XYZ file of C-alpha atoms in Angstrom:
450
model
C 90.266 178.211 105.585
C 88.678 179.993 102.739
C 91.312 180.817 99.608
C 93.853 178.233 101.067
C 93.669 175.659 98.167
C 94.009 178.924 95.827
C 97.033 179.964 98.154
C 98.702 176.266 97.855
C 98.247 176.051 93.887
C 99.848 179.754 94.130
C 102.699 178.057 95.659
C 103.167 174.990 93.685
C 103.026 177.233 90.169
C 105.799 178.973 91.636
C 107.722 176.150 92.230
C 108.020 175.822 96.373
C 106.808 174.081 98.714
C 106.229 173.847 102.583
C 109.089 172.341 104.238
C 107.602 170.658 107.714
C 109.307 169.003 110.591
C 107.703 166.147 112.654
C 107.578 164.855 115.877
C 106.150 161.196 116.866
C 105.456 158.772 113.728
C 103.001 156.746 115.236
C 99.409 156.053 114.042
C 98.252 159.838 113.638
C 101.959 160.775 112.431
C 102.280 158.233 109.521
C 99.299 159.299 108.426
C 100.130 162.367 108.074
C 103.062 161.856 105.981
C 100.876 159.794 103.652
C 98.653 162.841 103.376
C 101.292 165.042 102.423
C 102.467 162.831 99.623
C 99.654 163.679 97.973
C 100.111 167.446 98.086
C 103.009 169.276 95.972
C 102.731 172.054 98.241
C 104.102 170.518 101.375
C 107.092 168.726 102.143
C 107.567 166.401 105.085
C 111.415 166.314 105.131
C 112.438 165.348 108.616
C 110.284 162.729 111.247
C 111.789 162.142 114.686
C 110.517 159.397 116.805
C 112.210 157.477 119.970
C 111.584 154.079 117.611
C 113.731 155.039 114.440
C 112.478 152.380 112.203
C 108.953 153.964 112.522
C 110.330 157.289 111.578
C 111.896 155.297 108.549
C 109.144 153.498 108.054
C 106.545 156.883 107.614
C 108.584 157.455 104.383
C 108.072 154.060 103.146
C 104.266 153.646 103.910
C 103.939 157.049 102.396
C 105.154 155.625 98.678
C 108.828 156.912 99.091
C 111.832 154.985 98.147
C 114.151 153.897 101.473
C 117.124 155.629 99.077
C 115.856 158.723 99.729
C 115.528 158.123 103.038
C 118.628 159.505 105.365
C 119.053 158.573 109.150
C 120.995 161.163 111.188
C 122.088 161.204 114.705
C 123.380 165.123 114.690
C 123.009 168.450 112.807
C 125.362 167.886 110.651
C 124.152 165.009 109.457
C 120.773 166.546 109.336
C 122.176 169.469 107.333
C 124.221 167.267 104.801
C 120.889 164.920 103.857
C 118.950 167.854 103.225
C 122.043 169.175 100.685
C 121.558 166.125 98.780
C 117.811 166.476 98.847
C 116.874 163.477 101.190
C 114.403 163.253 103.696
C 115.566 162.950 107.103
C 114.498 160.057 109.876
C 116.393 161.328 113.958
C 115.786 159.711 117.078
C 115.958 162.692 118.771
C 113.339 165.386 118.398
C 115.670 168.165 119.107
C 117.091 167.619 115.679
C 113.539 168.250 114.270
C 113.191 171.595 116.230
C 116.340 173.090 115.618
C 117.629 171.781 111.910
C 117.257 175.075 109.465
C 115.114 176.084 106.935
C 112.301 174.038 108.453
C 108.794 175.910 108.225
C 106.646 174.664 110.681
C 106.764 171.540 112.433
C 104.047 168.638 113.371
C 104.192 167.761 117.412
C 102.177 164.610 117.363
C 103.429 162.322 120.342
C 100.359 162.523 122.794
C 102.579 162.890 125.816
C 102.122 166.099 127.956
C 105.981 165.777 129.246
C 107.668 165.165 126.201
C 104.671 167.570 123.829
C 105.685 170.242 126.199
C 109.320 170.105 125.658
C 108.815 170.116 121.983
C 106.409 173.125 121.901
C 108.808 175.193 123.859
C 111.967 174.527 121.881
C 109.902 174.261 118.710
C 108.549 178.067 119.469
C 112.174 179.181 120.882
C 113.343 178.307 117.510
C 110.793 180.487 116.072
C 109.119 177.849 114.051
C 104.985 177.628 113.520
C 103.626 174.559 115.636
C 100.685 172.662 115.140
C 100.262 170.614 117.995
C 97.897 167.203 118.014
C 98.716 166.682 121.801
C 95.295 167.838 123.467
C 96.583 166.647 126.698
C 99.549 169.148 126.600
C 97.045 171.887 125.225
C 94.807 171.888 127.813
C 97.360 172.076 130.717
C 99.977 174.817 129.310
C 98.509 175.658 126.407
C 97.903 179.370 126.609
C 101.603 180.323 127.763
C 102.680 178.075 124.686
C 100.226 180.725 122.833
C 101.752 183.956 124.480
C 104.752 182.628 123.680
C 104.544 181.601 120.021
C 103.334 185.541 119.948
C 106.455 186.950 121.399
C 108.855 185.398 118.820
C 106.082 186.370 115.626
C 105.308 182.715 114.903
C 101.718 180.826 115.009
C 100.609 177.957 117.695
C 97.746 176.254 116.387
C 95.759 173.280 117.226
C 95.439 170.779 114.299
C 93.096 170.588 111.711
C 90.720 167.034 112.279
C 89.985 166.341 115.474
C 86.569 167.549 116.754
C 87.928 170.345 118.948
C 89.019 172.409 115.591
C 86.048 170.293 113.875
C 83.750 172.034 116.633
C 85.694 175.313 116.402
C 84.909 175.287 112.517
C 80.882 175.415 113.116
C 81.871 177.913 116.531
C 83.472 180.504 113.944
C 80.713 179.990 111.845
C 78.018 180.922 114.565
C 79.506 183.663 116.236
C 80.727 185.480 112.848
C 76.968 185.555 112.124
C 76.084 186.389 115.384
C 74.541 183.966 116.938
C 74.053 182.968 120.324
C 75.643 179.661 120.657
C 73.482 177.848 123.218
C 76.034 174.522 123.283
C 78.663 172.979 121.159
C 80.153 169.584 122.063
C 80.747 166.123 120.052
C 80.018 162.477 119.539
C 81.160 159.838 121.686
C 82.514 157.201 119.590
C 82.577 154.418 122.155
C 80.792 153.265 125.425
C 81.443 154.786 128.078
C 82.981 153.081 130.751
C 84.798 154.832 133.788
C 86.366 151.298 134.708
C 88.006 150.357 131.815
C 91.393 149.540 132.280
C 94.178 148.566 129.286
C 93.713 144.600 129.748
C 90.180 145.023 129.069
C 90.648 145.870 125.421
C 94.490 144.520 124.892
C 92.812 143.034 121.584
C 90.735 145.261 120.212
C 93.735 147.947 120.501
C 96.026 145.815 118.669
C 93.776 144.999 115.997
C 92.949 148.863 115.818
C 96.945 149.399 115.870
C 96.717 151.641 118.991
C 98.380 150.961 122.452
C 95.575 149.791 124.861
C 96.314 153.161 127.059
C 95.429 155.102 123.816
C 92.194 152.980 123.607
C 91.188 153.586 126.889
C 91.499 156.505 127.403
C 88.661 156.958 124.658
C 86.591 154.794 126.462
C 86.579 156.012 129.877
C 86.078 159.512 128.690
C 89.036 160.942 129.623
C 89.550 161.945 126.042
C 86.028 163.586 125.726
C 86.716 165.720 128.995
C 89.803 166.809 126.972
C 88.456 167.383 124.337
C 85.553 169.802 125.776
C 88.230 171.325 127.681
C 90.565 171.965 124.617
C 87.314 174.227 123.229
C 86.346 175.702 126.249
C 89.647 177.507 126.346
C 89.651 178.238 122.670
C 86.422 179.763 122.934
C 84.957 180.772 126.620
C 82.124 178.264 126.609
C 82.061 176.512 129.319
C 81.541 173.441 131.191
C 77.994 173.348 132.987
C 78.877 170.860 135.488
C 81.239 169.056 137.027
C 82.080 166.442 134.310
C 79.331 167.710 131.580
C 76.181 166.267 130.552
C 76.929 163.182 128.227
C 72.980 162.686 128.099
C 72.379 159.589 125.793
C 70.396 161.204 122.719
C 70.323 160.888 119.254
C 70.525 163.962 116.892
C 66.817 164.819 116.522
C 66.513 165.647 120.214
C 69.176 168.080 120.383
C 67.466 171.154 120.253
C 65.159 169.962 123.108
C 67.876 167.984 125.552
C 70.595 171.454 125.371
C 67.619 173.822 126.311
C 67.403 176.033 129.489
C 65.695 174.144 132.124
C 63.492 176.904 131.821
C 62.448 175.622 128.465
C 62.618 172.031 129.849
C 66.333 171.433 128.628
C 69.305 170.344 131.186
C 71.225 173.482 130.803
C 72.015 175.793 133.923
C 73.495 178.438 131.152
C 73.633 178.738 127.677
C 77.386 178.825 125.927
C 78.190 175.794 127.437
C 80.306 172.759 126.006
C 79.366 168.794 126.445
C 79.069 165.767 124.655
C 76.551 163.118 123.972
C 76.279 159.344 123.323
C 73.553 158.300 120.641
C 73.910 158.273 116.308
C 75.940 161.297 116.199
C 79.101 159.265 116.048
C 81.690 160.177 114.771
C 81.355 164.092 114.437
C 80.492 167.463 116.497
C 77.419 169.228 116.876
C 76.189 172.913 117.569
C 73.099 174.475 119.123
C 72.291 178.011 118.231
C 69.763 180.037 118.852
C 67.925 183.678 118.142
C 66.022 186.686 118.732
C 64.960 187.575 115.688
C 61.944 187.228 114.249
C 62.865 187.226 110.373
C 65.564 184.920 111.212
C 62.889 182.594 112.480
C 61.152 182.418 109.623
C 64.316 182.007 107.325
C 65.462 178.846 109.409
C 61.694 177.211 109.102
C 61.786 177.884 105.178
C 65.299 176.215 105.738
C 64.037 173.346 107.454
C 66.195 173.758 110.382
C 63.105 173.619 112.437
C 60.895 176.021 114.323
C 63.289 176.859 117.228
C 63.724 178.432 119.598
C 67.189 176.436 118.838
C 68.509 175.267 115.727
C 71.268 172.468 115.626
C 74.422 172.440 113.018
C 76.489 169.517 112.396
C 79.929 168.187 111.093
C 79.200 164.242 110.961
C 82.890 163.486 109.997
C 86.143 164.291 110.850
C 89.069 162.915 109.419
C 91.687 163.659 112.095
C 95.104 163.773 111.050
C 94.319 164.073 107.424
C 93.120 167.412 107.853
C 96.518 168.247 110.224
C 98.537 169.488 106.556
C 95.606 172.130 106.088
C 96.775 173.520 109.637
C 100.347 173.774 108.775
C 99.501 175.318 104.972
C 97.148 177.513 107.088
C 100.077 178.994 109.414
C 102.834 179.325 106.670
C 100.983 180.691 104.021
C 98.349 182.797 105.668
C 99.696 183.100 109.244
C 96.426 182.493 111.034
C 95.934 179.799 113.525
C 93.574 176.874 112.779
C 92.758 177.522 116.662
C 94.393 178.038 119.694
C 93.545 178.890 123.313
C 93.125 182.238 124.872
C 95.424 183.783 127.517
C 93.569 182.346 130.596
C 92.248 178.278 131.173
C 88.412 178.125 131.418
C 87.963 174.779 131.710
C 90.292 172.170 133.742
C 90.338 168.447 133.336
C 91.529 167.315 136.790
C 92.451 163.992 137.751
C 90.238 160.937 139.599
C 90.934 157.939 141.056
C 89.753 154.880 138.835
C 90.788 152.878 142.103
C 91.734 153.208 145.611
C 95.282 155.028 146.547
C 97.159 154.081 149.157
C 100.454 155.858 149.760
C 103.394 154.992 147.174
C 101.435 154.301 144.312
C 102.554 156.140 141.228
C 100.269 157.303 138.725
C 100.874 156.149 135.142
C 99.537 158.130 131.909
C 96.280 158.876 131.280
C 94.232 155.526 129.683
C 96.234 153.238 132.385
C 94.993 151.418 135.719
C 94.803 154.535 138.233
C 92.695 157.489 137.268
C 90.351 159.097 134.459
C 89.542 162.521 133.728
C 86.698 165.019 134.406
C 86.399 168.572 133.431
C 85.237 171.387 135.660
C 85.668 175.175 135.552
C 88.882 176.179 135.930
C 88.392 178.288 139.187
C 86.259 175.523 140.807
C 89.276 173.116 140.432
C 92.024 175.926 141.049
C 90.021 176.251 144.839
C 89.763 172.555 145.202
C 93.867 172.257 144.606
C 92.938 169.328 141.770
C 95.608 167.742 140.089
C 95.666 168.627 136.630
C 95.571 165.402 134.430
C 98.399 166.295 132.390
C 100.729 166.225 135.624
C 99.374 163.420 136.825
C 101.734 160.808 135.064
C 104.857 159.925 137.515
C 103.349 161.719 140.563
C 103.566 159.306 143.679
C 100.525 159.095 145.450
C 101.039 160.452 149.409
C 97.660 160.403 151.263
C 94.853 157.637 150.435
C 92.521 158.713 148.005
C 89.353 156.624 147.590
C 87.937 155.623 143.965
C 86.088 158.181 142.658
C 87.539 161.118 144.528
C 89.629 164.064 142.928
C 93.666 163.288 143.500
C 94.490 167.086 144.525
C 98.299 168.418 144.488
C 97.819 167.729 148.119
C 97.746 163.848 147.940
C 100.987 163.785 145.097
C 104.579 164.583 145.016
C 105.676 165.592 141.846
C 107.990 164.179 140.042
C 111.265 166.376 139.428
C 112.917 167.936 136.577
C 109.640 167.970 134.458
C 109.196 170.782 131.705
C 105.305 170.823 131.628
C 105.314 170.966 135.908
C 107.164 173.987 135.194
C 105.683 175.648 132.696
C 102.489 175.026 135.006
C 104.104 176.685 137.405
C 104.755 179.954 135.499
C 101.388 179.365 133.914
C 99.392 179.818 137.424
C 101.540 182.380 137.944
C 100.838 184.382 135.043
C 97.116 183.741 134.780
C 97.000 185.186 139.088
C 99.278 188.316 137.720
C 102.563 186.733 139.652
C 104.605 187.469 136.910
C 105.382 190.228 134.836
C 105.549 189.490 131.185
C 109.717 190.704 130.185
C 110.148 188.173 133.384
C 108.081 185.216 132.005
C 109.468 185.487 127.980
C 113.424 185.270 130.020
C 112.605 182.595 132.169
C 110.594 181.112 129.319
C 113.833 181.538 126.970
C 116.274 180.193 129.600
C 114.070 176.882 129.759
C 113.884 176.030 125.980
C 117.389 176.905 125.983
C 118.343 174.248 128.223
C 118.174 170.713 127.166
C 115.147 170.523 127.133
């Protein structure tokens, strides 16, 4: 992001700003409009969320009068508040995605169904999207990304979180050519596979999240994401079947993500993980190299003597950071970061109980499974049920606790976006498809009513 605070004063001398869209005013999206109050250079003009009042409400926390504040219910409406200079709170997201003169918009709901149908009609639209919905990311991001290419507008993956936190010491390493031996991040909170939403009812209200948000931090499902989420950004990849996680503290980096050959746990370097000791909150990278000189730079540095060298971000400040994307896409049309055209790394689905036939599976942080990551092609063989289809899929064969759910033991629930976009995305990735096909069938969808 080098020259963007330059770029933004550029475009508040001359008197214009950044008109954004969002989607989802919860936690991470009222922040966000708070953040952007404080920068001339960025507008956020309309907020859509299924609970109006907390679309009204963003304005209000933010410091803006409720006068200036106008609720619409069609596009008209939308069009005629934004004559007269008001912002704009809709109920239906839609409205967001297709209003004019709208830059870029904010997708920040967390739901893989309902981030998916966004992204599509957001991109169809040819708006920029920054997307804070890992879970939708890591299951269709890169046809969202070949997509967003075909109509000339940027998909990026917000700013603050610690997969573009990690990707931010990543670009760093590999412009200077380094070998990157693993990059990963902080667990914040104890692991614990079990955990299930009454288990922390209180601590999530007090921390103003839902207690399937909560969880889903503490059973590690949003870790595996996470890891995932870079993987496909970058090509590391996951080392084994639901990483590492050894419990170390940041002076024994170096040492822990080491060969085994040098007494280390890695099979591979380039791999992603995560660990659980005083690096919390923030990400870590372990680089290493060849040469000599550099050696002897990095000891008068005091990163050490080697053979690996560790770099750290000890903060992140999650949505905070999210304006910086948008800024980043408008003004300079680069991508904070975004996936590449295949899936490396899959987080697949596991039972947090036993199965039986007819039980549905509920969102991801609820009572019946938690995530793992694995290579993509050792999950693709195995038929595992990506966790970001998982939610509404009935459960057909008994699947014990601790086993993978595979496609085989679901049905799918009907008339989903992200199923279908799945769909087309396996497709693509196996060389099913040919591309004119996918951008129609792709256009036909986000058409729809989506």
């Amino acid at each position: 992001m080098f020259g963007l605070s330059e770029d933004l004063k550029a475009l508040e001398t001359s008197e214009r700003f950044i008109r954004t869209g969002l989607i989802g005013a919860g936690q991470m999206g009222t922040d966000i409009v708070s953040q952007v109050s404080l920068m001339p250079s960025q507008h956020v003009v309309i907020i859509a969320d299924i609970d109006l009042d907390r679309a009204v409400n963003a304005y209000g926390i933010a410091g803006h009068n409720r006068e200036c504040v106008a609720v619409a219910e069609t596009l008209d409406d939308v069009n005629r508040a934004r004559m007269q200079d008001k912002f704009v709170a809709v109920g239906d997201y839609r409205l967001v995605t297709d209003a004019p003169q709208i830059d870029a918009i904010i997708e920040s709901t967390g739901h893989p169904e309902v981030s998916a149908r966004a992204a599509l009609r957001t991109l169809f639209q040819r708006k920029h999207l920054v997307t804070m919905s890992v879970e939708m990311d890591i299951t269709v991001g890169p046809l969202l990304k070949w997509y967003a290419d075909q109509h000339g507008v940027i998909y990026a993956i917000g700013a603050g979180d610690e997969p573009s936190a990690l990707y931010e010491l990543y670009d760093f390493a590999t412009a200077l050519g380094l070998t990157i031996v693993a990059a990963g991040k902080g667990k914040n909170n104890p692991l614990n596979r079990d955990a299930v939403p009454e288990d922390l009812a209180e601590e999530a209200a007090r921390r103003g999240l839902t207690p399937e948000m909560l969880i889903e931090f503490v059973d590690g499902s949003k870790t595996m994401i996470e890891m995932a989420c870079v993987a496909n950004a970058t090509g590391l990849v996951p080392d084994v079947f639901g990483l590492h996680g050894p419990h170390v503290n940041i002076a024994e980096f170096k040492d822990v993500f080491a060969l085994k050959s040098q007494g280390g746990l890695l099979n591979q370097n380039g791999v992603v993980d995560y660990v659980i000791g005083d690096l919390a909150p923030g990400v870590f990278l372990v680089f290493t190299t060849d040469k000599p000189r550099l050696r002897e730079a990095l000891v008068l540095r005091d990163m050490g003597h080697g053979p690996n060298y560790v770099l750290l971000r000890p903060f992140h400040l999650c949505s905070m950071e999210v304006p910086l994307s948008v800024a980043q896409a408008v003004v300079q049309g680069r991508s904070t970061m975004a996936p590449g055209r295949r899936l490396v790394a899959e987080v697949v689905a596991v039972a947090k109980t036993d199965l039986e036939p007819g039980r549905e599976l509920e969102r991801i942080g609820g009572h019946t499974h938690y995530s793992m990551t694995d290579r993509y092609e050792v999950a693709a063989a195995q038929r595992a049920l990506p966790v970001g289809l998982a939610k509404g899929a009935v459960i057909t064969h008994p699947v014990k606790k601790g086993e993978i759910i595979t496609y085989d033991d679901v049905q799918l629930p009907s008339g989903s976006v992200a199923i279908r976009l799945r769909e087309l995305q396996d497709r693509w990735m196996a060389g099913e498809i040919d591309e004119p096909t996918l951008l129609q069938t792709l256009n036909e969808i986000a058409a729809q009513n989506t």
